[in-house]
Amino acid sequence: MSQDTSSSSSTLMLSSVEDVLALTLQCGDRLGLVQSSLIPALHRFTHDARIDSDALLARPVEGDRDPLGALSPAVNTVGYLYILTARLKLYTSQEQTNVHLAVASQFVESFNLAQARCVGGKVAQLARQVAELGDRIGDAKAVLPILEVLFARFTQDRPNSLTALHPVLAYQYLKSSLYQEAYERLLRREHIDVDVYALPNHTDVLEYFYYSGMILTKLKLHEQAIDSFETCISSPSAAVSAIQMDAYKKLVLVQLLAHGQTSPPPRYTAQVVVRSFKQLGAAYTAFATAYEARDADCLSRLEALVNQRAETFTQDCNFGLVFQCLELHRQRRIQRLGEVYSSLTLMDVAELLNIQGEDRERVVQAEVEALVSKGWITATIHPSASMPAPSATPSSLPSHDSPVIVFEQQQSESYETIETVQKLTAAIKRSQAIQRVVEQRERHVARSVEFLKKQAQGSRGNRYLDLGTDEFEDDAFAA
């Protein structure tokens, strides 16, 4: 171990795992020394292109001894973490995997939080590596306890900050099919800030909201899923991401499930995302257009479109959502009829929807009852003998001696109930909390050197905070 004196602030030069071990033990649990000596030395060591730092860190020390045996996760967190992540990167055998899981479990249970937050990027790397170990052994659930403990301890006093750990844990829940657990332990948190210790990059943010949307869709929480997918596609982008395209496709289908129709993307969605979807999501646009049609033959056209585009929907892993939309299509059409007519007979509805068969009255009645139970419409069915002829029956339909559906206008929500007042009060408090965070962040940015430099450049070159494409670089995405 030598000392570099070429700069004004000298940095220790590490050349082996023995050097790393010695410096780690020398610094101990003294946070100031860890920050000023150990972390800069490790950073320089691991970024030296002339050496394979991971291979050096993964080696045993003299006497074929394990360097981690001389370190304590609670005292020597930073050095322990660097050696552990190097091993997880290089060693992939089944036997080593089980050993590494045990070591990682011991580490997450006892690491020093203050030290870990000084190297949040390494903590996020450890989380990704643990998740990969689960893939390696073919058991995503096996590593979840390790990730949950790591996440809980690292975010214990910052529950509303989004970290680089969030997408890792969300994806692990998704792979494990533990959707309710994901909702209770992760997705219910309101994120009003980003974490400064394990700072998420652009891809981390996209992945987290994409995975969240998928989990919420599995739980039939469609409104929340829509919010997550919209957050994903509207994230600032200079270039389109594959994640955003996948989220956009699912957004269209979930909107159809939730409302029976689509809505435009948020106004602040980057135009490059909108334009790309017009080209890459043509099958979904066509499906939505056919789904929202109101003529009698729309179902046959919709089914033909699904058969034609089945390969696309299957490749995108969206055929299940498409099938769910098809199952609800008849109910959505009846719901639209209720928006136009005050009453219709069961046979009228069967004629308008082109429902065939001797039992079509029973089929329509079952669909209406299902709609009422879901709260999508307010309607009652009366025997034809007790009701006058429907006053708004389409003139193209013959009169039928059939039970009558009476559609009623749904009552709008009262804003004077205790429950509504409580919801409104809670929403105001959340808004105020978010406003405080935004104001604090604005003051911090306004005082930062980067902002002042950008502002000075803008005044000279008639530019204002111009963003380059390199600020939104994407990693390859594979869900």
Tab-separated table of C-alpha atoms in Angstrom:
chain	number	residue	atom	x	y	z
A	1	MET	CA	0.000	0.000	0.000
A	2	SER	CA	1.504	3.314	-1.125
A	3	GLN	CA	0.434	6.930	-1.085
A	4	ASP	CA	-0.279	9.095	-4.119
A	5	THR	CA	1.008	12.621	-3.492
A	6	SER	CA	0.433	13.957	-6.991
A	7	SER	CA	-2.771	15.716	-5.936
A	8	SER	CA	-3.362	18.239	-3.207
A	9	SER	CA	-5.376	15.695	-1.227
A	10	SER	CA	-3.263	12.533	-1.078
A	11	THR	CA	-5.001	9.195	-1.665
A	12	LEU	CA	-3.707	5.826	-0.539
A	13	MET	CA	-2.843	3.509	-3.426
A	14	LEU	CA	-4.231	-0.016	-3.069
A	15	SER	CA	-2.824	-2.880	-5.124
A	16	SER	CA	-4.162	-6.064	-3.516
A	17	VAL	CA	-6.859	-7.483	-1.285
A	18	GLU	CA	-4.292	-7.432	1.545
A	19	ASP	CA	-4.034	-3.658	1.141
A	20	VAL	CA	-7.823	-3.343	1.191
A	21	LEU	CA	-8.057	-5.494	4.304
A	22	ALA	CA	-5.342	-3.533	6.108
A	23	LEU	CA	-6.869	-0.138	5.348
A	24	THR	CA	-10.361	-1.343	6.235
A	25	LEU	CA	-9.159	-2.589	9.623
A	26	GLN	CA	-7.208	0.615	10.172
A	27	CYS	CA	-10.298	2.780	9.568
A	28	GLY	CA	-12.558	0.569	11.686
A	29	ASP	CA	-15.926	2.137	12.450
A	30	ARG	CA	-14.643	5.728	12.379
A	31	LEU	CA	-16.967	7.223	9.778
A	32	GLY	CA	-14.828	10.279	9.097
A	33	LEU	CA	-11.792	8.133	8.333
A	34	VAL	CA	-13.877	5.773	6.201
A	35	GLN	CA	-15.123	8.722	4.144
A	36	SER	CA	-11.785	10.501	3.812
A	37	SER	CA	-9.439	7.532	3.319
A	38	LEU	CA	-11.084	4.181	2.635
A	39	ILE	CA	-13.790	5.153	0.149
A	40	PRO	CA	-11.526	7.330	-2.088
A	41	ALA	CA	-8.865	4.610	-2.089
A	42	LEU	CA	-11.384	1.902	-3.001
A	43	HIS	CA	-12.913	4.092	-5.695
A	44	ARG	CA	-9.533	4.657	-7.293
A	45	PHE	CA	-8.639	0.970	-6.978
A	46	THR	CA	-11.851	-0.301	-8.582
A	47	HIS	CA	-11.690	2.254	-11.412
A	48	ASP	CA	-8.080	1.544	-12.370
A	49	ALA	CA	-8.272	0.233	-15.947
A	50	ARG	CA	-4.839	-1.379	-15.650
A	51	ILE	CA	-5.971	-4.041	-13.177
A	52	ASP	CA	-8.853	-6.459	-12.682
A	53	SER	CA	-9.955	-5.128	-9.307
A	54	ASP	CA	-12.806	-7.629	-8.915
A	55	ALA	CA	-10.455	-10.571	-9.371
A	56	LEU	CA	-8.023	-9.083	-6.849
A	57	LEU	CA	-10.755	-8.392	-4.285
A	58	ALA	CA	-12.179	-11.886	-4.651
A	59	ARG	CA	-8.886	-13.592	-3.832
A	60	PRO	CA	-8.051	-15.039	-0.411
A	61	VAL	CA	-5.307	-13.335	1.587
A	62	GLU	CA	-1.942	-14.868	2.410
A	63	GLY	CA	-2.303	-18.350	3.851
A	64	ASP	CA	-5.441	-18.986	1.790
A	65	ARG	CA	-7.522	-17.227	4.423
A	66	ASP	CA	-10.878	-15.563	3.776
A	67	PRO	CA	-10.498	-11.777	4.244
A	68	LEU	CA	-14.148	-11.507	5.256
A	69	GLY	CA	-13.329	-13.674	8.254
A	70	ALA	CA	-11.217	-10.827	9.613
A	71	LEU	CA	-13.929	-8.209	9.054
A	72	SER	CA	-17.206	-7.431	10.783
A	73	PRO	CA	-20.195	-6.295	8.681
A	74	ALA	CA	-21.243	-3.984	11.509
A	75	VAL	CA	-17.814	-2.357	11.921
A	76	ASN	CA	-16.127	-2.699	8.519
A	77	THR	CA	-19.212	-2.263	6.316
A	78	VAL	CA	-17.579	-0.540	3.338
A	79	GLY	CA	-14.610	-2.872	2.928
A	80	TYR	CA	-16.796	-5.921	3.545
A	81	LEU	CA	-19.273	-4.744	0.894
A	82	TYR	CA	-16.616	-4.180	-1.774
A	83	ILE	CA	-15.153	-7.653	-1.282
A	84	LEU	CA	-18.586	-9.303	-1.180
A	85	THR	CA	-19.837	-7.664	-4.401
A	86	ALA	CA	-16.611	-8.630	-6.191
A	87	ARG	CA	-17.152	-12.267	-5.225
A	88	LEU	CA	-20.789	-12.258	-6.290
A	89	LYS	CA	-19.762	-10.867	-9.656
A	90	LEU	CA	-17.188	-13.578	-10.382
A	91	TYR	CA	-18.257	-16.804	-8.673
A	92	THR	CA	-21.271	-18.565	-10.151
A	93	SER	CA	-21.192	-22.250	-9.172
A	94	GLN	CA	-24.136	-23.777	-7.309
A	95	GLU	CA	-22.017	-24.538	-4.243
A	96	GLN	CA	-20.643	-21.001	-4.133
A	97	THR	CA	-24.138	-19.567	-4.598
A	98	ASN	CA	-25.404	-21.117	-1.382
A	99	VAL	CA	-22.348	-19.851	0.515
A	100	HIS	CA	-22.746	-16.359	-0.914
A	101	LEU	CA	-26.412	-16.243	0.062
A	102	ALA	CA	-25.471	-17.039	3.651
A	103	VAL	CA	-22.786	-14.327	3.682
A	104	ALA	CA	-25.131	-11.776	2.086
A	105	SER	CA	-27.810	-12.603	4.642
A	106	GLN	CA	-25.352	-12.025	7.488
A	107	PHE	CA	-24.275	-8.719	5.961
A	108	VAL	CA	-27.757	-7.228	5.475
A	109	GLU	CA	-28.703	-8.108	9.036
A	110	SER	CA	-25.833	-6.198	10.618
A	111	PHE	CA	-24.295	-3.588	8.284
A	112	ASN	CA	-23.635	-0.081	9.578
A	113	LEU	CA	-26.244	2.193	8.001
A	114	ALA	CA	-24.130	5.354	8.047
A	115	GLN	CA	-21.270	3.618	6.239
A	116	ALA	CA	-23.605	1.876	3.778
A	117	ARG	CA	-25.178	5.172	2.786
A	118	CYS	CA	-21.746	6.487	1.838
A	119	VAL	CA	-21.597	3.800	-0.880
A	120	GLY	CA	-25.254	3.535	-1.902
A	121	GLY	CA	-24.295	2.483	-5.419
A	122	LYS	CA	-22.555	-0.598	-4.029
A	123	VAL	CA	-25.616	-1.387	-1.901
A	124	ALA	CA	-27.778	-1.265	-5.039
A	125	GLN	CA	-25.239	-3.504	-6.810
A	126	LEU	CA	-25.491	-6.009	-3.962
A	127	ALA	CA	-29.288	-6.025	-4.267
A	128	ARG	CA	-29.095	-6.763	-7.994
A	129	GLN	CA	-26.539	-9.508	-7.424
A	130	VAL	CA	-28.663	-11.176	-4.749
A	131	ALA	CA	-31.618	-11.113	-7.154
A	132	GLU	CA	-29.406	-12.746	-9.800
A	133	LEU	CA	-28.519	-15.480	-7.308
A	134	GLY	CA	-32.229	-16.225	-7.041
A	135	ASP	CA	-32.408	-16.563	-10.820
A	136	ARG	CA	-29.353	-18.814	-10.770
A	137	ILE	CA	-30.909	-21.283	-8.349
A	138	GLY	CA	-34.321	-20.974	-10.006
A	139	ASP	CA	-36.063	-19.767	-6.857
A	140	ALA	CA	-36.924	-16.064	-6.754
A	141	LYS	CA	-38.629	-16.425	-3.377
A	142	ALA	CA	-35.490	-17.829	-1.719
A	143	VAL	CA	-33.646	-14.501	-1.869
A	144	LEU	CA	-36.604	-12.269	-1.043
A	145	PRO	CA	-35.931	-12.234	2.736
A	146	ILE	CA	-32.415	-10.911	2.091
A	147	LEU	CA	-33.686	-8.169	-0.217
A	148	GLU	CA	-36.505	-7.254	2.159
A	149	VAL	CA	-34.139	-6.848	5.115
A	150	LEU	CA	-31.676	-4.834	3.023
A	151	PHE	CA	-34.464	-2.583	1.761
A	152	ALA	CA	-36.097	-2.127	5.172
A	153	ARG	CA	-32.854	-1.230	6.925
A	154	PHE	CA	-31.534	1.057	4.185
A	155	THR	CA	-34.805	3.033	3.889
A	156	GLN	CA	-35.877	2.862	7.543
A	157	ASP	CA	-35.937	6.630	8.161
A	158	ARG	CA	-36.641	7.660	4.545
A	159	PRO	CA	-39.785	5.678	3.643
A	160	ASN	CA	-40.987	8.172	1.032
A	161	SER	CA	-37.761	8.414	-0.971
A	162	LEU	CA	-37.340	6.424	-4.172
A	163	THR	CA	-34.059	4.489	-4.274
A	164	ALA	CA	-32.172	2.285	-6.699
A	165	LEU	CA	-33.315	-0.657	-4.544
A	166	HIS	CA	-37.001	-0.144	-5.371
A	167	PRO	CA	-37.038	-1.655	-8.897
A	168	VAL	CA	-34.970	-4.640	-7.746
A	169	LEU	CA	-37.379	-5.506	-4.949
A	170	ALA	CA	-40.484	-4.806	-7.053
A	171	TYR	CA	-39.266	-7.112	-9.825
A	172	GLN	CA	-38.424	-9.818	-7.299
A	173	TYR	CA	-41.971	-9.698	-5.923
A	174	LEU	CA	-43.287	-9.855	-9.476
A	175	LYS	CA	-41.171	-12.899	-10.351
A	176	SER	CA	-42.273	-14.561	-7.104
A	177	SER	CA	-45.982	-13.871	-7.828
A	178	LEU	CA	-46.259	-12.241	-4.383
A	179	TYR	CA	-48.453	-9.375	-5.509
A	180	GLN	CA	-50.264	-8.627	-2.257
A	181	GLU	CA	-46.995	-8.691	-0.319
A	182	ALA	CA	-45.512	-6.257	-2.831
A	183	TYR	CA	-48.451	-3.920	-2.373
A	184	GLU	CA	-48.386	-4.018	1.414
A	185	ARG	CA	-44.621	-3.738	1.860
A	186	LEU	CA	-43.591	-1.578	-1.080
A	187	LEU	CA	-46.199	-0.075	-3.386
A	188	ARG	CA	-48.351	1.533	-0.702
A	189	ARG	CA	-45.535	3.943	0.081
A	190	GLU	CA	-45.950	7.411	-1.372
A	191	HIS	CA	-42.794	8.554	-3.084
A	192	ILE	CA	-42.338	12.312	-2.912
A	193	ASP	CA	-38.562	12.477	-3.278
A	194	VAL	CA	-35.563	10.568	-4.587
A	195	ASP	CA	-32.955	9.152	-2.266
A	196	VAL	CA	-29.599	10.938	-2.237
A	197	TYR	CA	-27.712	7.891	-0.967
A	198	ALA	CA	-28.824	5.196	-3.428
A	199	LEU	CA	-29.796	7.622	-6.170
A	200	PRO	CA	-31.943	5.944	-8.844
A	201	ASN	CA	-31.000	6.576	-12.449
A	202	HIS	CA	-33.470	7.107	-15.269
A	203	THR	CA	-33.825	3.403	-15.986
A	204	ASP	CA	-34.376	2.617	-12.295
A	205	VAL	CA	-37.322	5.019	-12.217
A	206	LEU	CA	-38.856	3.607	-15.398
A	207	GLU	CA	-38.457	0.030	-14.210
A	208	TYR	CA	-39.956	0.698	-10.786
A	209	PHE	CA	-43.143	2.274	-12.109
A	210	TYR	CA	-43.411	-0.329	-14.878
A	211	TYR	CA	-43.146	-3.221	-12.422
A	212	SER	CA	-45.510	-1.425	-10.046
A	213	GLY	CA	-48.076	-1.105	-12.813
A	214	MET	CA	-47.801	-4.809	-13.600
A	215	ILE	CA	-48.247	-5.811	-9.942
A	216	LEU	CA	-51.206	-3.472	-9.473
A	217	THR	CA	-52.796	-4.870	-12.638
A	218	LYS	CA	-52.449	-8.386	-11.223
A	219	LEU	CA	-54.258	-7.160	-8.092
A	220	LYS	CA	-57.058	-5.622	-10.221
A	221	LEU	CA	-56.153	-2.180	-8.830
A	222	HIS	CA	-56.542	-0.708	-12.276
A	223	GLU	CA	-56.682	2.984	-11.362
A	224	GLN	CA	-53.412	2.758	-9.456
A	225	ALA	CA	-51.893	0.705	-12.265
A	226	ILE	CA	-52.850	3.437	-14.728
A	227	ASP	CA	-51.102	6.018	-12.533
A	228	SER	CA	-47.934	3.904	-12.465
A	229	PHE	CA	-47.867	3.285	-16.213
A	230	GLU	CA	-48.551	6.972	-16.913
A	231	THR	CA	-45.699	7.969	-14.601
A	232	CYS	CA	-43.436	5.604	-16.521
A	233	ILE	CA	-44.295	6.840	-20.017
A	234	SER	CA	-44.270	10.520	-19.005
A	235	SER	CA	-40.851	10.408	-17.359
A	236	PRO	CA	-38.618	13.023	-19.064
A	237	SER	CA	-36.941	11.407	-22.062
A	238	ALA	CA	-34.767	12.592	-24.898
A	239	ALA	CA	-34.913	9.136	-26.492
A	240	VAL	CA	-37.599	6.495	-26.305
A	241	SER	CA	-37.063	3.548	-23.971
A	242	ALA	CA	-38.220	-0.028	-24.522
A	243	ILE	CA	-39.603	0.094	-20.988
A	244	GLN	CA	-41.798	3.065	-21.860
A	245	MET	CA	-43.118	1.332	-24.967
A	246	ASP	CA	-44.041	-1.764	-22.966
A	247	ALA	CA	-45.677	0.413	-20.312
A	248	TYR	CA	-47.621	2.347	-22.976
A	249	LYS	CA	-49.011	-0.874	-24.459
A	250	LYS	CA	-50.145	-2.118	-21.067
A	251	LEU	CA	-51.544	1.317	-20.235
A	252	VAL	CA	-53.923	1.164	-23.214
A	253	LEU	CA	-55.212	-2.266	-22.206
A	254	VAL	CA	-55.605	-1.402	-18.518
A	255	GLN	CA	-57.501	1.765	-19.428
A	256	LEU	CA	-59.902	-0.377	-21.452
A	257	LEU	CA	-60.299	-2.727	-18.481
A	258	ALA	CA	-60.909	0.136	-16.059
A	259	HIS	CA	-63.054	2.474	-18.165
A	260	GLY	CA	-63.963	0.734	-21.402
A	261	GLN	CA	-62.132	3.454	-23.297
A	262	THR	CA	-58.690	5.008	-23.553
A	263	SER	CA	-57.572	8.509	-22.670
A	264	PRO	CA	-54.683	10.601	-24.018
A	265	PRO	CA	-51.284	10.337	-22.325
A	266	PRO	CA	-50.336	13.061	-19.833
A	267	ARG	CA	-49.707	16.383	-21.555
A	268	TYR	CA	-46.100	16.458	-20.370
A	269	THR	CA	-45.245	13.129	-22.041
A	270	ALA	CA	-42.253	13.565	-24.359
A	271	GLN	CA	-43.276	13.766	-28.008
A	272	VAL	CA	-40.653	11.192	-28.934
A	273	VAL	CA	-42.536	8.671	-26.782
A	274	VAL	CA	-45.913	9.550	-28.304
A	275	ARG	CA	-44.575	9.379	-31.866
A	276	SER	CA	-42.815	6.084	-31.258
A	277	PHE	CA	-45.970	4.517	-29.861
A	278	LYS	CA	-47.924	5.476	-32.964
A	279	GLN	CA	-45.503	3.310	-34.925
A	280	LEU	CA	-44.635	0.542	-32.448
A	281	GLY	CA	-48.045	0.312	-30.796
A	282	ALA	CA	-50.236	0.289	-33.897
A	283	ALA	CA	-51.825	-3.039	-32.896
A	284	TYR	CA	-52.940	-1.576	-29.574
A	285	THR	CA	-54.310	1.599	-31.120
A	286	ALA	CA	-56.312	-0.507	-33.590
A	287	PHE	CA	-57.567	-2.740	-30.775
A	288	ALA	CA	-58.705	0.259	-28.707
A	289	THR	CA	-60.495	1.810	-31.689
A	290	ALA	CA	-62.351	-1.430	-32.425
A	291	TYR	CA	-63.122	-1.930	-28.728
A	292	GLU	CA	-64.775	1.474	-28.409
A	293	ALA	CA	-66.926	1.073	-31.548
A	294	ARG	CA	-70.704	0.985	-30.962
A	295	ASP	CA	-72.196	-0.679	-34.036
A	296	ALA	CA	-73.748	-4.151	-33.939
A	297	ASP	CA	-70.865	-5.827	-35.801
A	298	CYS	CA	-68.060	-4.375	-33.670
A	299	LEU	CA	-67.508	-7.617	-31.735
A	300	SER	CA	-66.854	-9.664	-34.870
A	301	ARG	CA	-64.388	-7.033	-36.113
A	302	LEU	CA	-62.706	-6.956	-32.712
A	303	GLU	CA	-62.304	-10.738	-32.620
A	304	ALA	CA	-60.937	-10.716	-36.169
A	305	LEU	CA	-58.392	-8.066	-35.177
A	306	VAL	CA	-57.290	-10.100	-32.158
A	307	ASN	CA	-56.779	-13.174	-34.338
A	308	GLN	CA	-54.834	-11.105	-36.841
A	309	ARG	CA	-52.590	-9.508	-34.180
A	310	ALA	CA	-52.374	-12.505	-31.850
A	311	GLU	CA	-48.651	-12.993	-32.470
A	312	THR	CA	-47.907	-9.379	-31.533
A	313	PHE	CA	-49.976	-9.528	-28.350
A	314	THR	CA	-48.379	-12.835	-27.383
A	315	GLN	CA	-44.816	-11.646	-28.010
A	316	ASP	CA	-45.518	-8.593	-25.850
A	317	CYS	CA	-46.873	-10.862	-23.075
A	318	ASN	CA	-50.153	-8.959	-23.251
A	319	PHE	CA	-52.539	-11.570	-24.612
A	320	GLY	CA	-53.932	-12.195	-21.126
A	321	LEU	CA	-54.931	-8.534	-20.805
A	322	VAL	CA	-56.421	-8.587	-24.301
A	323	PHE	CA	-58.498	-11.632	-23.353
A	324	GLN	CA	-59.726	-9.885	-20.176
A	325	CYS	CA	-60.815	-6.926	-22.294
A	326	LEU	CA	-62.732	-9.244	-24.626
A	327	GLU	CA	-64.521	-10.852	-21.674
A	328	LEU	CA	-65.772	-7.429	-20.552
A	329	HIS	CA	-66.637	-6.124	-24.009
A	330	ARG	CA	-70.331	-7.055	-23.901
A	331	GLN	CA	-70.777	-5.462	-20.475
A	332	ARG	CA	-69.109	-2.270	-21.663
A	333	ARG	CA	-71.497	-2.102	-24.620
A	334	ILE	CA	-74.500	-2.488	-22.305
A	335	GLN	CA	-73.048	0.228	-20.097
A	336	ARG	CA	-72.868	2.562	-23.105
A	337	LEU	CA	-76.499	1.774	-23.978
A	338	GLY	CA	-77.463	2.863	-20.477
A	339	GLU	CA	-75.847	6.226	-21.165
A	340	VAL	CA	-78.101	6.717	-24.207
A	341	TYR	CA	-81.449	5.080	-23.345
A	342	SER	CA	-83.565	5.384	-20.221
A	343	SER	CA	-85.050	1.902	-20.683
A	344	LEU	CA	-84.730	-1.079	-22.999
A	345	THR	CA	-86.151	-4.576	-23.033
A	346	LEU	CA	-83.813	-7.510	-22.686
A	347	MET	CA	-84.628	-8.446	-26.279
A	348	ASP	CA	-83.811	-4.894	-27.431
A	349	VAL	CA	-80.360	-5.227	-25.928
A	350	ALA	CA	-79.897	-8.657	-27.486
A	351	GLU	CA	-80.805	-7.223	-30.895
A	352	LEU	CA	-78.501	-4.203	-30.516
A	353	LEU	CA	-75.600	-6.396	-29.417
A	354	ASN	CA	-76.324	-9.066	-32.024
A	355	ILE	CA	-76.598	-11.785	-29.373
A	356	GLN	CA	-77.948	-15.012	-30.840
A	357	GLY	CA	-79.494	-18.104	-29.265
A	358	GLU	CA	-82.700	-19.081	-27.501
A	359	ASP	CA	-81.320	-18.078	-24.106
A	360	ARG	CA	-80.224	-14.580	-25.128
A	361	GLU	CA	-82.638	-12.889	-22.714
A	362	ARG	CA	-81.074	-14.813	-19.868
A	363	VAL	CA	-77.591	-13.906	-21.126
A	364	VAL	CA	-78.432	-10.194	-21.205
A	365	GLN	CA	-80.054	-10.340	-17.778
A	366	ALA	CA	-76.944	-11.976	-16.299
A	367	GLU	CA	-74.723	-9.291	-17.827
A	368	VAL	CA	-76.925	-6.484	-16.475
A	369	GLU	CA	-76.889	-8.008	-13.004
A	370	ALA	CA	-73.093	-8.266	-13.174
A	371	LEU	CA	-72.851	-4.610	-14.182
A	372	VAL	CA	-75.053	-3.555	-11.270
A	373	SER	CA	-72.998	-5.605	-8.799
A	374	LYS	CA	-69.796	-3.926	-10.035
A	375	GLY	CA	-71.355	-0.497	-9.646
A	376	TRP	CA	-70.854	0.334	-13.316
A	377	ILE	CA	-74.568	1.086	-13.822
A	378	THR	CA	-77.658	1.658	-11.709
A	379	ALA	CA	-80.547	-0.303	-13.201
A	380	THR	CA	-83.506	-2.493	-12.349
A	381	ILE	CA	-85.241	-5.196	-14.396
A	382	HIS	CA	-89.049	-5.254	-14.386
A	383	PRO	CA	-91.477	-7.784	-15.910
A	384	SER	CA	-92.900	-6.431	-19.140
A	385	ALA	CA	-96.507	-6.615	-17.830
A	386	SER	CA	-95.741	-4.140	-15.041
A	387	MET	CA	-94.010	-1.569	-17.248
A	388	PRO	CA	-95.151	0.664	-20.092
A	389	ALA	CA	-93.334	0.293	-23.379
A	390	PRO	CA	-89.848	1.809	-23.287
A	391	SER	CA	-90.017	5.457	-24.255
A	392	ALA	CA	-86.645	5.571	-25.960
A	393	THR	CA	-86.443	2.307	-27.851
A	394	PRO	CA	-84.536	2.566	-31.138
A	395	SER	CA	-87.020	2.933	-33.989
A	396	SER	CA	-85.208	0.256	-35.993
A	397	LEU	CA	-86.132	-2.435	-33.451
A	398	PRO	CA	-89.486	-4.258	-33.343
A	399	SER	CA	-91.477	-4.119	-30.129
A	400	HIS	CA	-90.851	-7.038	-27.761
A	401	ASP	CA	-92.866	-8.536	-24.940
A	402	SER	CA	-89.785	-8.865	-22.780
A	403	PRO	CA	-88.629	-7.761	-19.302
A	404	VAL	CA	-87.600	-4.105	-19.246
A	405	ILE	CA	-84.293	-2.706	-18.028
A	406	VAL	CA	-84.728	0.725	-16.452
A	407	PHE	CA	-81.453	2.627	-16.392
A	408	GLU	CA	-81.071	5.261	-13.694
A	409	GLN	CA	-78.613	8.100	-13.561
A	410	GLN	CA	-75.917	7.224	-11.036
A	411	GLN	CA	-75.810	9.556	-8.073
A	412	SER	CA	-72.737	11.721	-7.932
A	413	GLU	CA	-70.610	11.431	-4.823
A	414	SER	CA	-71.655	13.660	-1.954
A	415	TYR	CA	-68.856	15.925	-0.786
A	416	GLU	CA	-70.376	16.475	2.643
A	417	THR	CA	-69.884	13.021	4.150
A	418	ILE	CA	-67.348	12.443	6.915
A	419	GLU	CA	-65.482	9.934	4.755
A	420	THR	CA	-65.125	12.400	1.893
A	421	VAL	CA	-63.954	15.180	4.211
A	422	GLN	CA	-61.344	12.820	5.667
A	423	LYS	CA	-60.132	11.889	2.181
A	424	LEU	CA	-59.942	15.552	1.207
A	425	THR	CA	-58.036	16.453	4.375
A	426	ALA	CA	-55.553	13.627	3.796
A	427	ALA	CA	-55.073	14.705	0.173
A	428	ILE	CA	-54.394	18.288	1.254
A	429	LYS	CA	-51.796	17.107	3.774
A	430	ARG	CA	-50.079	15.005	1.102
A	431	SER	CA	-50.053	17.955	-1.285
A	432	GLN	CA	-48.567	20.211	1.377
A	433	ALA	CA	-45.858	17.653	2.143
A	434	ILE	CA	-44.973	17.370	-1.537
A	435	GLN	CA	-44.950	21.164	-1.864
A	436	ARG	CA	-42.477	21.446	1.010
A	437	VAL	CA	-40.180	18.896	-0.630
A	438	VAL	CA	-40.359	20.705	-3.985
A	439	GLU	CA	-39.627	24.082	-2.394
A	440	GLN	CA	-36.696	22.632	-0.473
A	441	ARG	CA	-35.334	21.044	-3.646
A	442	GLU	CA	-35.752	24.302	-5.595
A	443	ARG	CA	-33.778	26.212	-2.962
A	444	HIS	CA	-31.050	23.569	-3.042
A	445	VAL	CA	-30.841	23.641	-6.848
A	446	ALA	CA	-30.837	27.439	-6.961
A	447	ARG	CA	-27.745	27.485	-4.729
A	448	SER	CA	-25.911	24.689	-6.540
A	449	VAL	CA	-22.828	25.347	-8.639
A	450	GLU	CA	-24.251	23.321	-11.549
A	451	PHE	CA	-27.385	25.464	-11.738
A	452	LEU	CA	-25.446	28.720	-11.579
A	453	LYS	CA	-23.146	27.547	-14.369
A	454	LYS	CA	-26.111	26.519	-16.531
A	455	GLN	CA	-27.790	29.844	-15.875
A	456	ALA	CA	-24.646	31.738	-16.817
A	457	GLN	CA	-24.311	29.732	-20.028
A	458	GLY	CA	-27.946	30.401	-20.816
A	459	SER	CA	-27.573	34.145	-20.428
A	460	ARG	CA	-24.584	34.121	-22.795
A	461	GLY	CA	-25.873	31.647	-25.348
A	462	ASN	CA	-29.640	32.189	-25.122
A	463	ARG	CA	-30.113	28.723	-23.659
A	464	TYR	CA	-31.887	27.704	-20.480
A	465	LEU	CA	-30.951	24.450	-18.804
A	466	ASP	CA	-30.469	22.684	-22.122
A	467	LEU	CA	-30.457	18.920	-21.572
A	468	GLY	CA	-28.242	16.631	-23.581
A	469	THR	CA	-29.235	13.138	-24.603
A	470	ASP	CA	-26.466	11.692	-22.458
A	471	GLU	CA	-28.443	12.661	-19.370
A	472	PHE	CA	-31.094	10.094	-20.253
A	473	GLU	CA	-29.063	7.121	-21.359
A	474	ASP	CA	-30.856	3.783	-21.042
A	475	ASP	CA	-29.557	0.367	-20.161
A	476	ALA	CA	-30.844	-2.629	-22.109
A	477	PHE	CA	-34.196	-3.702	-20.716
A	478	ALA	CA	-35.306	-7.279	-20.336
A	479	ALA	CA	-38.309	-7.991	-18.137
